[in-house]
N, CA, C and O atoms as a DFTB+ gen file, in Angstrom:
300 C
 N C O
     1  1      13.481      -2.403     -18.646
     2  2      13.429      -3.111     -17.863
     3  2      11.636      -3.137     -16.981
     4  3      11.485      -2.377     -16.024
     5  1      10.912      -3.689     -17.251
     6  2       9.299      -2.843     -17.852
     7  2       8.719      -3.482     -15.923
     8  3       8.522      -4.678     -15.706
     9  1       8.566      -2.447     -14.866
    10  2       8.531      -2.607     -14.089
    11  2       6.190      -3.482     -13.727
    12  3       5.090      -2.945     -13.861
    13  1       6.550      -4.650     -13.365
    14  2       5.245      -5.917     -13.636
    15  2       4.407      -5.109     -12.056
    16  3       4.910      -4.312     -11.264
    17  1       3.180      -5.636     -12.063
    18  2       2.060      -5.444     -12.053
    19  2       1.951      -4.965     -10.369
    20  3       1.670      -3.816     -10.027
    21  1       2.266      -6.223      -9.307
    22  2       2.769      -6.737      -8.904
    23  2       3.497      -5.712      -8.151
    24  3       3.102      -5.194      -7.106
    25  1       4.794      -5.418      -8.879
    26  2       5.895      -4.346      -7.751
    27  2       5.260      -2.798      -7.760
    28  3       5.356      -2.073      -6.770
    29  1       4.560      -2.354      -9.067
    30  2       4.351      -1.320      -8.726
    31  2       2.439      -1.056      -8.286
    32  3       1.669      -0.115      -8.477
    33  1       2.316      -2.186      -7.749
    34  2       0.853      -1.913      -6.293
    35  2       1.648      -1.597      -4.950
    36  3       1.389      -0.782      -4.064
    37  1       2.641      -2.451      -5.074
    38  2       3.542      -3.114      -3.740
    39  2       4.484      -1.098      -3.661
    40  3       4.818      -0.473      -2.654
    41  1       4.600      -0.727      -5.003
    42  2       5.499       0.094      -4.726
    43  2       4.550       1.266      -3.398
    44  3       4.797       1.686      -2.268
    45  1       3.028       1.434      -4.747
    46  2       2.376       2.588      -4.425
    47  2       1.714       2.064      -2.264
    48  3       1.365       2.833      -1.368
    49  1       1.811       0.786      -2.262
    50  2       1.417       0.540      -1.716
    51  2       2.996       1.413      -0.078
    52  3       3.044       1.703       1.118
    53  1       3.211       1.410      -0.385
    54  2       5.006       0.897       0.408
    55  2       4.647       2.991       0.325
    56  3       5.723       3.397       0.764
    57  1       4.095       3.822       0.129
    58  2       4.960       4.664      -0.511
    59  2       3.221       6.008       0.562
    60  3       3.088       7.087       1.140
    61  1       2.404       4.775       0.119
    62  2       1.206       5.626       0.672
    63  2       1.225       5.592       2.337
    64  3       0.729       6.512       2.988
    65  1       1.939       4.271       3.042
    66  2       1.983       3.562       4.401
    67  2       2.630       4.410       5.497
    68  3       2.265       4.673       6.642
    69  1       4.062       4.865       4.547
    70  2       5.165       6.671       4.423
    71  2       4.703       7.105       4.685
    72  3       4.776       7.372       5.884
    73  1       3.356       7.874       3.614
    74  2       3.084       9.397       4.112
    75  2       1.863       9.307       4.928
    76  3       1.208      10.144       5.549
    77  1       1.727       7.730       4.693
    78  2       0.772       7.889       6.590
    79  2       1.533       7.615       7.570
    80  3       0.972       7.540       8.664
    81  1       2.627       7.442       7.534
    82  2       2.881       6.910       9.028
    83  2       3.809       8.580       9.222
    84  3       3.675       9.107      10.326
    85  1       4.424       9.104       8.489
    86  2       4.997       9.858       8.497
    87  2       3.827      11.158       9.265
    88  3       4.319      11.938      10.080
    89  1       2.220      11.273       8.888
    90  2       1.598      12.313       8.962
    91  2       1.027      11.767       9.936
    92  3       1.715      12.216      10.852
    93  1       0.200      11.067      10.458
    94  2      -0.337      10.808      10.842
    95  2       0.680       9.857      12.718
    96  3       0.096      10.151      13.761
    97  1       1.322       9.388      12.804
    98  2       2.840       9.187      13.451
    99  2       3.015       9.901      13.463
   100  3       2.504      10.243      12.396
   101  1       3.466      10.821      13.887
   102  2       4.230      11.594      14.205
   103  2       3.238      12.335      15.914
   104  3       3.598      12.683      17.038
   105  1       1.288      12.214      14.811
   106  2       0.853      12.986      16.388
   107  2       0.299      11.828      17.170
   108  3      -0.281      12.036      18.235
   109  1       0.411      10.945      16.819
   110  2       0.386       9.176      18.007
   111  2       1.274       9.065      19.104
   112  3       1.294       8.650      20.262
   113  1       2.323       9.846      17.886
   114  2       4.006       9.787      18.942
   115  2       3.740      10.058      20.858
   116  3       3.835       9.439      21.917
   117  1       3.191      12.034      20.081
   118  2       3.066      12.955      20.393
   119  2       2.458      12.860      21.411
   120  3       2.927      13.349      22.439
   121  1       1.301      12.235      21.410
   122  2      -0.023      12.050      22.659
   123  2       0.222      11.098      23.333
   124  3      -0.348      11.091      24.425
   125  1       1.290       9.716      22.959
   126  2       2.002       9.090      23.288
   127  2       1.908       7.661      23.708
   128  3       2.190       6.890      24.626
   129  1       0.970       7.783      21.705
   130  2       0.614       6.523      21.772
   131  2       0.923       5.425      20.557
   132  3       0.156       5.103      19.650
   133  1       1.872       5.089      20.734
   134  2       3.937       4.894      21.144
   135  2       2.416       3.134      20.797
   136  3       1.865       3.204      19.698
   137  1       2.221       2.575      21.209
   138  2       1.748       0.879      21.325
   139  2       0.793       0.748      19.529
   140  3       0.637      -0.013      18.574
   141  1       0.357       2.267      20.121
   142  2      -1.091       2.024      18.241
   143  2      -0.313       2.457      16.951
   144  3      -0.760       2.131      15.851
   145  1       1.040       3.309      17.082
   146  2       1.576       3.271      15.801
   147  2       2.331       2.354      15.391
   148  3       2.556       2.294      14.182
   149  1       2.842       1.525      16.168
   150  2       3.972       0.381      16.043
   151  2       2.960      -0.356      15.661
   152  3       3.262      -0.752      14.536
   153  1       1.335      -1.007      16.119
   154  2       0.499      -2.098      15.979
   155  2      -0.095      -1.218      14.678
   156  3       0.004      -1.917      13.669
   157  1      -0.441      -0.444      14.503
   158  2      -0.907      -0.217      12.888
   159  2       0.544      -0.360      12.458
   160  3       0.885      -1.542      12.517
   161  1       1.564       0.497      12.023
   162  2       2.726      -0.269      11.363
   163  2       2.613      -1.514      10.992
   164  3       2.296      -1.558       9.803
   165  1       2.724      -2.522      11.453
   166  2       3.032      -3.568      11.717
   167  2       2.796      -4.528      10.740
   168  3       3.342      -5.435      10.113
   169  1       1.036      -3.537      10.981
   170  2      -0.005      -4.687      10.031
   171  2      -0.267      -4.186       8.754
   172  3      -0.950      -4.627       7.829
   173  1       0.831      -2.549       8.964
   174  2      -0.149      -2.513       7.186
   175  2       1.380      -2.769       6.821
   176  3       1.626      -2.084       5.828
   177  1       2.781      -3.656       7.325
   178  2       3.361      -3.792       6.922
   179  2       3.361      -5.231       6.311
   180  3       3.458      -5.557       5.128
   181  1       3.248      -5.889       7.262
   182  2       1.968      -7.665       6.527
   183  2       1.268      -7.296       5.537
   184  3       1.490      -7.664       4.384
   185  1       0.157      -6.368       5.954
   186  2      -0.595      -6.348       4.514
   187  2       0.283      -6.803       2.707
   188  3      -0.034      -7.546       1.778
   189  1       1.624      -5.732       3.023
   190  2       1.625      -4.968       2.141
   191  2       2.391      -5.640       1.592
   192  3       2.659      -5.514       0.397
   193  1       3.058      -6.762       2.606
   194  2       3.912      -8.010       2.340
   195  2       2.196      -8.889       1.730
   196  3       2.047      -8.655       0.531
   197  1       1.563      -9.360       2.046
   198  2       1.183     -10.242       1.428
   199  2       0.232     -10.181       0.719
   200  3      -0.184     -11.287       0.373
   201  1      -0.355      -9.257       0.309
   202  2      -0.709      -8.439      -1.247
   203  2       0.387      -8.153      -1.703
   204  3       0.494      -7.062      -1.142
   205  1       1.620      -8.287      -2.478
   206  2       3.164      -8.314      -2.426
   207  2       2.788      -9.786      -2.981
   208  3       2.413      -9.797      -4.153
   209  1       2.835     -11.091      -2.278
   210  2       2.949     -12.688      -2.597
   211  2       1.803     -13.066      -3.293
   212  3       1.820     -14.098      -3.964
   213  1       0.668     -12.267      -3.211
   214  2      -0.456     -12.519      -3.513
   215  2      -0.657     -12.414      -4.945
   216  3      -0.808     -13.337      -5.745
   217  1      -0.632     -10.689      -5.240
   218  2      -0.118     -10.315      -6.767
   219  2       0.557     -11.021      -7.311
   220  3       0.240     -11.308      -8.466
   221  1       1.663     -11.555      -6.781
   222  2       2.760     -11.687      -7.822
   223  2       1.952     -13.931      -8.237
   224  3       1.659     -14.710      -9.144
   225  1       1.989     -13.858      -7.475
   226  2       1.322     -14.908      -7.620
   227  2       0.754     -16.098      -8.595
   228  3       0.921     -17.201      -9.114
   229  1      -0.348     -14.521      -8.330
   230  2      -1.776     -14.397      -9.544
   231  2      -1.446     -13.551     -11.493
   232  3      -2.014     -13.287     -12.552
   233  1      -0.153     -13.486     -10.793
   234  2       0.074     -12.941     -12.448
   235  2       1.403     -14.138     -12.748
   236  3       1.159     -14.618     -13.855
   237  1       2.242     -14.555     -12.373
   238  2       3.203     -15.919     -12.612
   239  2       1.394     -17.286     -12.855
   240  3       1.435     -17.947     -13.893
   241  1       0.535     -17.445     -12.231
   242  2      -0.512     -17.953     -12.776
   243  2      -1.152     -17.582     -14.231
   244  3      -1.367     -18.365     -15.157
   245  1      -1.397     -16.182     -14.182
   246  2      -1.806     -16.019     -15.343
   247  2      -0.866     -16.125     -16.602
   248  3      -1.459     -16.810     -17.435
   249  1       0.176     -15.784     -17.003
   250  2       1.024     -15.932     -17.389
   251  2       1.502     -17.637     -18.013
   252  3       2.379     -17.955     -18.818
   253  1       0.609     -18.395     -17.325
   254  2       0.573     -19.741     -16.899
   255  2       0.271     -20.731     -18.208
   256  3       0.779     -21.566     -18.956
   257  1      -1.345     -19.754     -17.805
   258  2      -2.632     -19.695     -18.181
   259  2      -2.577     -19.779     -19.659
   260  3      -3.040     -20.636     -20.411
   261  1      -1.512     -18.058     -20.055
   262  2      -1.089     -17.301     -21.451
   263  2      -0.824     -18.155     -22.554
   264  3      -1.357     -18.363     -23.644
   265  1       0.846     -18.881     -21.509
   266  2       0.878     -19.668     -22.325
   267  2       1.150     -20.824     -22.905
   268  3       1.912     -21.214     -23.790
   269  1       0.124     -21.417     -22.003
   270  2      -1.117     -22.917     -22.398
   271  2      -1.546     -22.829     -23.345
   272  3      -1.385     -23.722     -24.178
   273  1      -2.513     -21.338     -23.696
   274  2      -3.158     -21.288     -23.961
   275  2      -2.495     -21.002     -25.319
   276  3      -3.198     -21.690     -26.059
   277  1      -1.652     -20.461     -26.042
   278  2      -0.751     -20.444     -26.944
   279  2      -0.297     -21.261     -27.522
   280  3      -0.501     -21.409     -28.727
   281  1       0.925     -22.506     -26.362
   282  2       0.738     -23.617     -27.036
   283  2      -0.196     -25.046     -27.657
   284  3       0.055     -26.040     -28.338
   285  1      -1.589     -24.353     -26.844
   286  2      -3.028     -24.872     -27.322
   287  2      -2.597     -24.879     -28.819
   288  3      -2.062     -25.805     -29.429
   289  1      -3.100     -23.108     -29.474
   290  2      -3.761     -23.169     -31.017
   291  2      -2.255     -22.845     -31.546
   292  3      -2.165     -22.369     -32.678
   293  1      -1.071     -23.073     -30.799
   294  2      -0.025     -23.164     -32.333
   295  2      -0.010     -25.173     -32.490
   296  3       0.896     -25.748     -33.093
   297  1      -0.625     -25.568     -32.138
   298  2      -0.636     -27.275     -31.897
   299  2      -1.702     -27.663     -33.205
   300  3      -2.009     -28.835     -33.425
């Protein structure tokens, strides 16, 4: 099974967010900035979800367009 572009980009964003959470999140929690930690984590999660759906939609539209072009060439 081939990994699609939107899945690959989403996986990289999740890995990046996880790394940043562990790297900077521990310091934020130790200094008592838990609200900032949770807001940042929530914002990152929302951005990752939106990027996933936007990239998936773009790939689907591109695939439809390619199918139409191939169908036109055969006719």
